[in-house]
Coordinates of N, CA and C in Angstrom, one line a residue:
X1398 N 0.8 -1.2 0.0 CA 0.0 0.0 0.0 C 0.9 1.2 0.0
X1399 N 0.6 2.2 -0.9 CA 1.5 3.4 -0.9 C 1.4 4.2 0.3
X1400 N 2.5 4.9 0.7 CA 2.5 5.8 1.9 C 1.8 7.1 1.5
X1401 N 0.7 7.4 2.2 CA 0.0 8.6 2.0 C 0.3 9.7 3.0
X1402 N 1.2 9.4 3.9 CA 1.5 10.4 5.0 C 1.8 11.8 4.4
X1403 N 2.7 11.8 3.4 CA 3.2 13.1 2.9 C 2.1 13.9 2.3
X1404 N 1.0 13.3 1.9 CA -0.1 14.0 1.3 C -1.1 14.6 2.3
X1405 N -0.9 14.3 3.6 CA -1.9 14.8 4.5 C -1.8 16.3 4.6
X1406 N -2.9 17.0 4.8 CA -2.9 18.5 4.8 C -2.2 18.9 6.1
X1407 N -1.7 20.2 6.0 CA -1.1 20.8 7.2 C -2.1 20.8 8.4
X1408 N -1.5 20.7 9.5 CA -2.3 20.5 10.8 C -2.9 21.8 11.2
X1409 N -3.7 21.7 12.2 CA -4.4 22.9 12.8 C -3.3 23.8 13.5
X1410 N -3.8 24.9 14.0 CA -2.9 25.9 14.6 C -2.2 25.5 15.9
X1411 N -2.5 24.4 16.5 CA -1.9 23.9 17.7 C -0.8 22.9 17.4
X1412 N -0.3 22.8 16.2 CA 0.7 21.8 15.9 C 1.9 21.8 16.8
X1413 N 2.4 23.0 17.1 CA 3.6 23.1 17.9 C 3.3 22.5 19.3
X1414 N 2.2 22.9 19.9 CA 1.8 22.3 21.2 C 1.6 20.8 21.1
X1415 N 1.0 20.3 20.1 CA 0.7 18.9 20.0 C 2.0 18.1 19.8
X1416 N 3.0 18.7 19.1 CA 4.3 18.0 18.9 C 5.0 18.0 20.2
X1417 N 5.0 19.0 21.0 CA 5.7 19.0 22.3 C 5.1 18.0 23.2
X1418 N 3.7 18.0 23.2 CA 3.1 17.0 24.1 C 3.4 15.6 23.7
X1419 N 3.4 15.3 22.4 CA 3.8 14.0 21.9 C 5.3 13.7 22.2
X1420 N 6.1 14.7 22.1 CA 7.5 14.5 22.4 C 7.7 14.2 23.8
X1421 N 7.0 14.8 24.7 CA 7.1 14.5 26.1 C 6.7 13.1 26.5
X1422 N 5.6 12.7 25.8 CA 5.1 11.3 26.1 C 6.2 10.3 25.6
X1423 N 6.8 10.6 24.4 CA 7.8 9.7 23.9 C 9.1 9.7 24.8
X1424 N 9.4 10.9 25.2 CA 10.6 11.0 26.1 C 10.4 10.2 27.4
X1425 N 9.2 10.2 28.0 CA 8.9 9.5 29.2 C 8.9 8.0 28.9
X1426 N 8.4 7.6 27.8 CA 8.3 6.1 27.5 C 9.6 5.5 26.9
X1427 N 10.4 6.3 26.1 CA 11.5 5.7 25.4 C 12.8 6.4 25.6
X1428 N 12.8 7.6 26.2 CA 14.1 8.3 26.3 C 14.3 9.3 25.2
X1429 N 15.3 10.2 25.4 CA 15.5 11.2 24.4 C 16.1 10.7 23.1
X1430 N 16.9 9.6 23.2 CA 17.6 9.1 22.0 C 16.6 8.6 21.0
X1431 N 15.4 8.2 21.4 CA 14.4 7.6 20.5 C 13.5 8.7 19.8
X1432 N 13.6 9.9 20.2 CA 12.8 10.9 19.7 C 13.2 11.3 18.2
X1433 N 12.2 11.4 17.4 CA 12.5 11.8 16.0 C 11.3 12.6 15.5
X1434 N 11.6 13.6 14.7 CA 10.5 14.4 14.1 C 9.6 13.6 13.2
X1435 N 10.1 12.6 12.5 CA 9.3 11.8 11.6 C 8.3 11.0 12.5
X1436 N 8.7 10.4 13.5 CA 7.8 9.6 14.4 C 6.8 10.4 15.0
X1437 N 7.2 11.6 15.5 CA 6.2 12.5 16.1 C 5.1 13.0 15.1
X1438 N 5.6 13.2 13.8 CA 4.6 13.6 12.8 C 3.6 12.5 12.6
X1439 N 4.0 11.3 12.6 CA 3.1 10.2 12.5 C 2.1 10.1 13.7
X1440 N 2.7 10.4 14.8 CA 1.9 10.3 16.1 C 0.8 11.3 16.1
X1441 N 1.0 12.5 15.6 CA 0.0 13.6 15.6 C -0.8 13.7 14.4
X1442 N -0.4 12.8 13.3 CA -1.2 12.7 12.1 C -1.0 13.8 11.1
X1443 N 0.3 14.2 10.9 CA 0.6 15.2 9.9 C 1.7 14.7 9.0
X1444 N 2.0 15.4 8.0 CA 3.1 15.0 7.0 C 4.4 15.0 7.7
X1445 N 5.4 14.3 7.1 CA 6.7 14.3 7.7 C 7.4 15.6 7.7
X1446 N 7.0 16.5 6.8 CA 7.6 17.8 6.6 C 7.0 18.8 7.6
X1447 N 5.8 18.6 8.1 CA 5.1 19.6 8.8 C 5.8 20.0 10.1
X1448 N 6.4 19.1 10.9 CA 7.1 19.6 12.1 C 8.2 20.6 11.9
X1449 N 8.8 20.6 10.7 CA 9.9 21.5 10.4 C 9.5 22.9 10.2
X1450 N 8.2 23.1 10.2 CA 7.7 24.5 10.2 C 7.9 25.1 11.6
X1451 N 8.1 24.3 12.6 CA 8.3 24.8 14.0 C 9.6 24.4 14.6
X1452 N 10.2 23.3 14.1 CA 11.5 22.9 14.7 C 12.4 22.5 13.5
X1453 N 13.5 23.2 13.4 CA 14.4 23.0 12.3 C 15.0 21.6 12.3
X1454 N 15.2 21.0 13.5 CA 15.8 19.7 13.6 C 15.4 19.1 14.9
X1455 N 15.9 17.9 15.2 CA 15.6 17.2 16.4 C 16.2 18.0 17.6
X1456 N 17.3 18.5 17.5 CA 17.9 19.3 18.6 C 17.0 20.5 19.0
X1457 N 16.5 21.2 17.9 CA 15.6 22.3 18.2 C 14.4 21.8 18.9
X1458 N 13.9 20.7 18.6 CA 12.7 20.1 19.3 C 13.0 19.9 20.8
X1459 N 14.2 19.2 21.0 CA 14.5 18.9 22.4 C 14.8 20.2 23.2
X1460 N 15.3 21.2 22.6 CA 15.5 22.5 23.3 C 14.2 23.1 23.6
X1461 N 13.3 23.1 22.7 CA 12.0 23.6 22.9 C 11.2 22.9 24.0
X1462 N 11.4 21.6 24.1 CA 10.8 20.8 25.1 C 11.4 21.1 26.5
X1463 N 12.7 21.3 26.6 CA 13.4 21.7 27.8 C 12.9 23.1 28.2
X1464 N 12.9 24.0 27.3 CA 12.4 25.4 27.6 C 11.0 25.4 28.2
X1465 N 10.1 24.6 27.5 CA 8.7 24.5 28.0 C 8.7 23.9 29.4
X1466 N 9.6 22.9 29.7 CA 9.6 22.3 31.0 C 10.0 23.3 32.1
X1467 N 11.0 24.1 31.8 CA 11.4 25.1 32.7 C 10.3 26.2 33.0
X1468 N 9.6 26.5 31.9 CA 8.5 27.5 32.1 C 7.4 26.9 33.0
X1469 N 7.1 25.6 32.8 CA 6.1 25.0 33.6 C 6.6 24.9 35.1
X1470 N 7.9 24.5 35.2 CA 8.5 24.4 36.6 C 8.4 25.7 37.3
X1471 N 8.8 26.8 36.6 CA 8.8 28.1 37.2 C 7.4 28.5 37.6
X1472 N 6.4 28.2 36.8 CA 5.0 28.5 37.2 C 4.6 27.7 38.4
X1473 N 5.0 26.5 38.5 CA 4.6 25.6 39.7 C 5.3 26.1 40.9
X1474 N 6.6 26.5 40.8 CA 7.3 27.0 42.0 C 6.7 28.3 42.5
X1475 N 6.3 29.2 41.5 CA 5.7 30.5 41.9 C 4.4 30.3 42.6
X1476 N 3.6 29.4 42.0 CA 2.2 29.1 42.6 C 2.4 28.5 44.0
X1477 N 3.4 27.7 44.2 CA 3.6 27.0 45.5 C 3.9 28.1 46.6
X1478 N 4.9 29.0 46.2 CA 5.3 30.0 47.2 C 4.2 31.0 47.4
X1479 N 3.5 31.4 46.3 CA 2.4 32.4 46.4 C 1.3 31.8 47.3
X1480 N 1.1 30.5 47.2 CA 0.0 29.9 48.0 C 0.3 30.0 49.5
X1481 N 1.5 30.1 49.9 CA 1.8 30.2 51.3 C 1.5 31.6 51.8
X1482 N 1.7 32.6 50.9 CA 1.4 34.0 51.3 C 2.6 34.8 51.7
X1483 N 2.5 36.1 51.4 CA 3.7 37.0 51.7 C 4.0 37.1 53.1
X1484 N 3.0 37.0 54.0 CA 3.2 37.2 55.4 C 3.8 36.0 56.1
X1485 N 3.9 34.8 55.4 CA 4.4 33.6 56.1 C 5.9 33.7 56.3
X1486 N 6.4 32.9 57.2 CA 7.9 33.0 57.5 C 8.7 32.3 56.4
X1487 N 10.0 32.6 56.4 CA 10.9 32.1 55.4 C 10.9 30.6 55.3
X1488 N 10.8 29.9 56.5 CA 10.9 28.5 56.5 C 9.7 27.9 55.7
X1489 N 8.5 28.4 55.9 CA 7.4 27.8 55.2 C 7.5 28.1 53.7
X1490 N 8.0 29.2 53.3 CA 8.1 29.5 51.9 C 9.2 28.7 51.2
X1491 N 10.3 28.6 51.8 CA 11.3 27.7 51.3 C 10.9 26.3 51.2
X1492 N 10.2 25.8 52.2 CA 9.7 24.4 52.2 C 8.7 24.2 51.0
X1493 N 7.8 25.2 50.8 CA 6.9 25.2 49.7 C 7.7 25.1 48.3
X1494 N 8.7 25.9 48.2 CA 9.5 25.9 47.0 C 10.2 24.6 46.8
X1495 N 10.8 24.1 47.8 CA 11.6 22.8 47.7 C 10.6 21.6 47.4
X1496 N 9.5 21.6 48.1 CA 8.5 20.5 47.9 C 7.9 20.6 46.4
X1497 N 7.7 21.8 45.9 CA 7.2 21.9 44.6 C 8.2 21.4 43.6
X1498 N 9.5 21.8 43.8 CA 10.5 21.3 42.9 C 10.6 19.8 42.9
X1499 N 10.7 19.2 44.1 CA 10.8 17.8 44.2 C 9.6 17.1 43.6
X1500 N 8.4 17.6 43.8 CA 7.2 17.0 43.2 C 7.3 17.0 41.7
X1501 N 7.7 18.2 41.1 CA 7.8 18.3 39.6 C 8.9 17.3 39.1
X1502 N 10.0 17.3 39.8 CA 11.2 16.5 39.3 C 10.9 15.0 39.4
X1503 N 10.2 14.6 40.4 CA 9.9 13.2 40.5 C 8.7 12.7 39.6
X1504 N 7.8 13.6 39.4 CA 6.7 13.3 38.5 C 7.1 13.4 37.0
X1505 N 8.1 14.1 36.8 CA 8.6 14.3 35.4 C 10.1 14.0 35.3
X1506 N 10.4 12.8 35.7 CA 11.9 12.5 35.8 C 12.6 12.6 34.5
X1507 N 12.1 12.1 33.4 CA 12.7 12.1 32.1 C 12.8 13.5 31.6
X1508 N 11.8 14.3 31.7 CA 11.8 15.7 31.3 C 12.8 16.5 32.1
X1509 N 12.9 16.3 33.4 CA 13.8 17.0 34.2 C 15.2 16.7 33.9
X1510 N 15.5 15.5 33.5 CA 16.8 15.1 33.1 C 17.2 15.8 31.8
X1511 N 16.3 15.9 30.9 CA 16.5 16.6 29.6 C 16.7 18.1 29.9
X1512 N 15.9 18.7 30.8 CA 16.0 20.1 31.1 C 17.4 20.4 31.7
X1513 N 17.9 19.6 32.6 CA 19.2 19.8 33.3 C 20.3 19.6 32.3
X1514 N 20.2 18.7 31.4 CA 21.3 18.5 30.4 C 21.3 19.5 29.3
X1515 N 20.2 20.2 29.1 CA 20.1 21.1 27.9 C 20.5 22.5 28.3
X1516 N 20.3 22.9 29.6 CA 20.4 24.3 30.0 C 21.9 24.8 29.9
X1517 N 22.8 23.9 29.9 CA 24.2 24.3 29.8 C 24.8 24.0 28.4
X1518 N 24.0 23.6 27.4 CA 24.5 23.3 26.1 C 24.8 24.7 25.4
X1519 N 26.0 24.8 24.8 CA 26.3 26.0 24.1 C 25.2 26.3 23.0
X1520 N 24.7 27.5 23.0 CA 23.7 27.9 22.0 C 22.3 27.8 22.4
X1521 N 22.1 27.1 23.6 CA 20.7 26.9 24.1 C 20.3 28.1 24.9
X1522 N 20.3 29.3 24.3 CA 20.1 30.5 25.1 C 18.7 30.5 25.7
X1523 N 17.7 30.2 24.9 CA 16.3 30.2 25.4 C 16.1 29.3 26.6
X1524 N 16.7 28.1 26.6 CA 16.6 27.2 27.6 C 17.3 27.7 28.9
X1525 N 18.5 28.3 28.7 CA 19.2 28.9 29.9 C 18.4 30.0 30.5
X1526 N 17.8 30.8 29.7 CA 17.0 31.9 30.2 C 15.7 31.5 31.0
X1527 N 15.1 30.4 30.4 CA 13.9 29.9 31.1 C 14.3 29.2 32.4
X1528 N 15.5 28.6 32.5 CA 16.0 28.0 33.7 C 16.3 29.0 34.7
X1529 N 17.0 30.1 34.3 CA 17.3 31.2 35.2 C 16.1 31.9 35.8
X1530 N 15.0 32.0 35.0 CA 13.8 32.6 35.5 C 13.1 31.7 36.5
X1531 N 13.2 30.4 36.3 CA 12.6 29.5 37.3 C 13.3 29.5 38.6
X1532 N 14.6 29.3 38.5 CA 15.4 29.2 39.7 C 15.8 30.5 40.3
X1533 N 15.6 31.6 39.6 CA 15.8 32.9 40.2 C 14.9 33.2 41.3
X1534 N 13.8 32.5 41.4 CA 12.9 32.7 42.5 C 13.5 32.3 43.9
X1535 N 14.4 31.4 43.9 CA 15.0 31.0 45.1 C 15.9 32.1 45.6
X1536 N 16.6 32.8 44.7 CA 17.5 33.9 45.0 C 16.6 35.0 45.6
X1537 N 15.4 35.2 45.0 CA 14.5 36.3 45.5 C 14.1 36.0 47.0
X1538 N 13.8 34.7 47.3 CA 13.5 34.3 48.6 C 14.7 34.5 49.6
X1539 N 15.9 34.2 49.1 CA 17.0 34.3 50.0 C 17.3 35.8 50.2
X1540 N 17.2 36.6 49.2 CA 17.4 38.0 49.3 C 16.4 38.7 50.3
X1541 N 15.2 38.2 50.2 CA 14.1 38.7 51.1 C 14.5 38.3 52.6
X1542 N 14.9 37.1 52.8 CA 15.3 36.7 54.1 C 16.5 37.5 54.6
X1543 N 17.4 37.9 53.7 CA 18.6 38.7 54.1 C 18.1 40.1 54.5
X1544 N 17.1 40.6 53.8 CA 16.6 42.0 54.1 C 15.9 42.0 55.5
X1545 N 15.3 40.9 55.9 CA 14.7 40.8 57.2 C 15.6 40.4 58.3
X1546 N 16.9 40.2 57.9 CA 17.9 39.8 58.9 C 17.8 38.3 59.3
X1547 N 17.1 37.5 58.5 CA 16.9 36.1 58.9 C 18.1 35.2 58.3
X1548 N 18.8 35.7 57.3 CA 19.9 35.0 56.7 C 21.1 35.9 56.6
X1549 N 22.2 35.2 56.4 CA 23.5 36.0 56.2 C 23.4 36.8 54.9
X1550 N 24.2 37.8 54.9 CA 24.1 38.7 53.7 C 25.1 38.4 52.6
X1551 N 25.4 37.2 52.3 CA 26.3 36.8 51.2 C 25.5 36.8 49.9
X1552 N 26.1 36.4 48.8 CA 25.5 36.3 47.5 C 24.3 35.4 47.6
X1553 N 23.1 36.0 47.3 CA 21.9 35.2 47.4 C 21.9 34.0 46.4
X1554 N 22.5 34.2 45.2 CA 22.5 33.1 44.2 C 23.3 32.0 44.7
X1555 N 24.5 32.2 45.3 CA 25.3 31.2 45.8 C 24.7 30.4 47.0
X1556 N 24.0 31.2 47.9 CA 23.4 30.6 49.0 C 22.2 29.7 48.5
X1557 N 21.4 30.2 47.6 CA 20.3 29.4 47.1 C 20.8 28.2 46.4
X1558 N 22.0 28.2 45.7 CA 22.5 27.1 45.1 C 22.8 25.9 46.0
X1559 N 23.1 26.2 47.2 CA 23.3 25.2 48.2 C 22.0 24.4 48.5
X1560 N 20.9 25.1 48.7 CA 19.7 24.5 48.9 C 19.2 23.7 47.6
X1561 N 19.4 24.3 46.5 CA 19.0 23.6 45.2 C 19.8 22.4 45.0
X1562 N 21.1 22.4 45.3 CA 21.9 21.2 45.2 C 21.4 20.1 46.1
X1563 N 21.0 20.5 47.3 CA 20.5 19.5 48.2 C 19.2 18.8 47.7
X1564 N 18.2 19.6 47.3 CA 17.0 19.0 46.9 C 17.1 18.3 45.5
X1565 N 18.1 18.8 44.7 CA 18.4 18.1 43.5 C 18.9 16.7 43.8
X1566 N 19.8 16.6 44.8 CA 20.3 15.3 45.2 C 19.2 14.4 45.7
X1567 N 18.3 14.9 46.5 CA 17.2 14.1 47.0 C 16.4 13.5 45.8
X1568 N 16.0 14.4 44.8 CA 15.2 13.9 43.7 C 16.0 12.9 42.9
X1569 N 17.3 13.1 42.7 CA 18.1 12.1 42.0 C 18.1 10.8 42.7
X1570 N 18.3 10.8 44.0 CA 18.3 9.5 44.7 C 16.9 8.8 44.6
X1571 N 15.8 9.6 44.7 CA 14.5 9.0 44.6 C 14.3 8.4 43.2
X1572 N 14.6 9.2 42.1 CA 14.4 8.8 40.8 C 15.2 7.6 40.4
X1573 N 16.4 7.4 41.1 CA 17.2 6.3 40.8 C 16.9 5.1 41.7
X1574 N 15.9 5.2 42.6 CA 15.5 4.1 43.4 C 16.4 3.9 44.7
X1575 N 17.2 4.9 45.0 CA 18.1 4.8 46.2 C 17.3 5.0 47.5
X1576 N 16.2 5.8 47.4 CA 15.4 6.0 48.5 C 13.9 5.8 48.2
X1577 N 13.1 5.6 49.2 CA 11.7 5.4 48.9 C 10.9 6.7 48.9
X1578 N 9.8 6.7 48.1 CA 9.0 8.0 48.0 C 8.4 8.3 49.4
X1579 N 8.2 7.4 50.3 CA 7.6 7.6 51.6 C 8.5 8.5 52.4
X1580 N 9.8 8.6 52.1 CA 10.7 9.4 52.9 C 10.8 10.8 52.4
X1581 N 10.2 11.1 51.3 CA 10.4 12.3 50.5 C 10.1 13.6 51.4
X1582 N 9.0 13.7 51.9 CA 8.6 14.9 52.7 C 9.5 15.1 53.9
X1583 N 9.8 14.1 54.6 CA 10.7 14.2 55.7 C 12.1 14.7 55.3
X1584 N 12.6 14.2 54.2 CA 13.9 14.6 53.7 C 13.9 16.1 53.3
X1585 N 12.8 16.5 52.6 CA 12.7 17.9 52.2 C 12.7 18.8 53.4
X1586 N 11.9 18.4 54.4 CA 11.8 19.2 55.6 C 13.2 19.3 56.3
X1587 N 13.9 18.2 56.4 CA 15.2 18.2 57.0 C 16.2 19.1 56.2
X1588 N 16.1 19.0 54.9 CA 17.0 19.8 54.0 C 16.8 21.3 54.2
X1589 N 15.6 21.7 54.3 CA 15.3 23.1 54.5 C 15.7 23.5 55.9
X1590 N 15.4 22.7 56.9 CA 15.8 23.1 58.3 C 17.3 23.2 58.4
X1591 N 18.0 22.2 57.9 CA 19.5 22.2 58.0 C 20.1 23.4 57.2
X1592 N 19.5 23.7 56.1 CA 20.0 24.8 55.2 C 19.8 26.1 56.0
X1593 N 18.7 26.3 56.6 CA 18.4 27.6 57.3 C 19.3 27.6 58.6
X1594 N 19.5 26.5 59.2 CA 20.4 26.5 60.4 C 21.8 27.0 60.0
X1595 N 22.3 26.6 58.9 CA 23.6 27.0 58.5 C 23.7 28.4 57.9
X1596 N 22.6 28.9 57.4 CA 22.6 30.1 56.7 C 22.2 31.3 57.5
X1597 N 21.7 31.1 58.7 CA 21.2 32.1 59.6 C 22.5 32.9 60.2
X1598 N 22.3 34.2 60.4 CA 23.4 34.9 61.0 C 23.8 34.3 62.4
X1599 N 25.1 34.4 62.6 CA 25.6 33.9 63.9 C 25.1 34.8 65.1
X1600 N 24.8 34.1 66.2 CA 24.3 34.9 67.3 C 25.5 35.6 68.0
X1601 N 25.3 36.9 68.3 CA 26.4 37.6 68.9 C 26.8 37.0 70.3
X1602 N 28.0 37.0 70.6 CA 28.5 36.4 71.8 C 28.5 37.5 72.9

């Protein structure tokens, strides 16, 4: 039977969104190495050439998927912290941030792996900017704590990196099966508590 795929009409206006959704499903099921524009075109029911209207090649697709992931992560982090309220103490807001990150990273393990590997790739400017916007929120929280005198006045970005490294390690251990999911909340709580203990100004003698 002749292949009629190339004769299919161009897709509706949501093709880019549909391709990214299909790419994320494939990423979760098969990994990044198995992703191809041709297969995705077949999955969403368009011609083999149609995806190239939005993504020049496979690398562009992966970068767009990583960028989209960071934008979603940023929105979830913001919603978690905002849900606590401006008047809440720093411990509660940092715990909300850490829990939201861990939840996203464990529910979207394959996507998070792609995001983390893509943000440092030379030329992936949009991915790096989306990552900076998402994680810049932790620097804002640290800076706010410094202004209130709750944290030491060193570089907010470097201080925040310590907490991020800790929660990243927790999610990596969970995703690799080194720890059980039942321990997650306790570990996050401990991470935030220990971080704050080390980052608070020393008591005057």
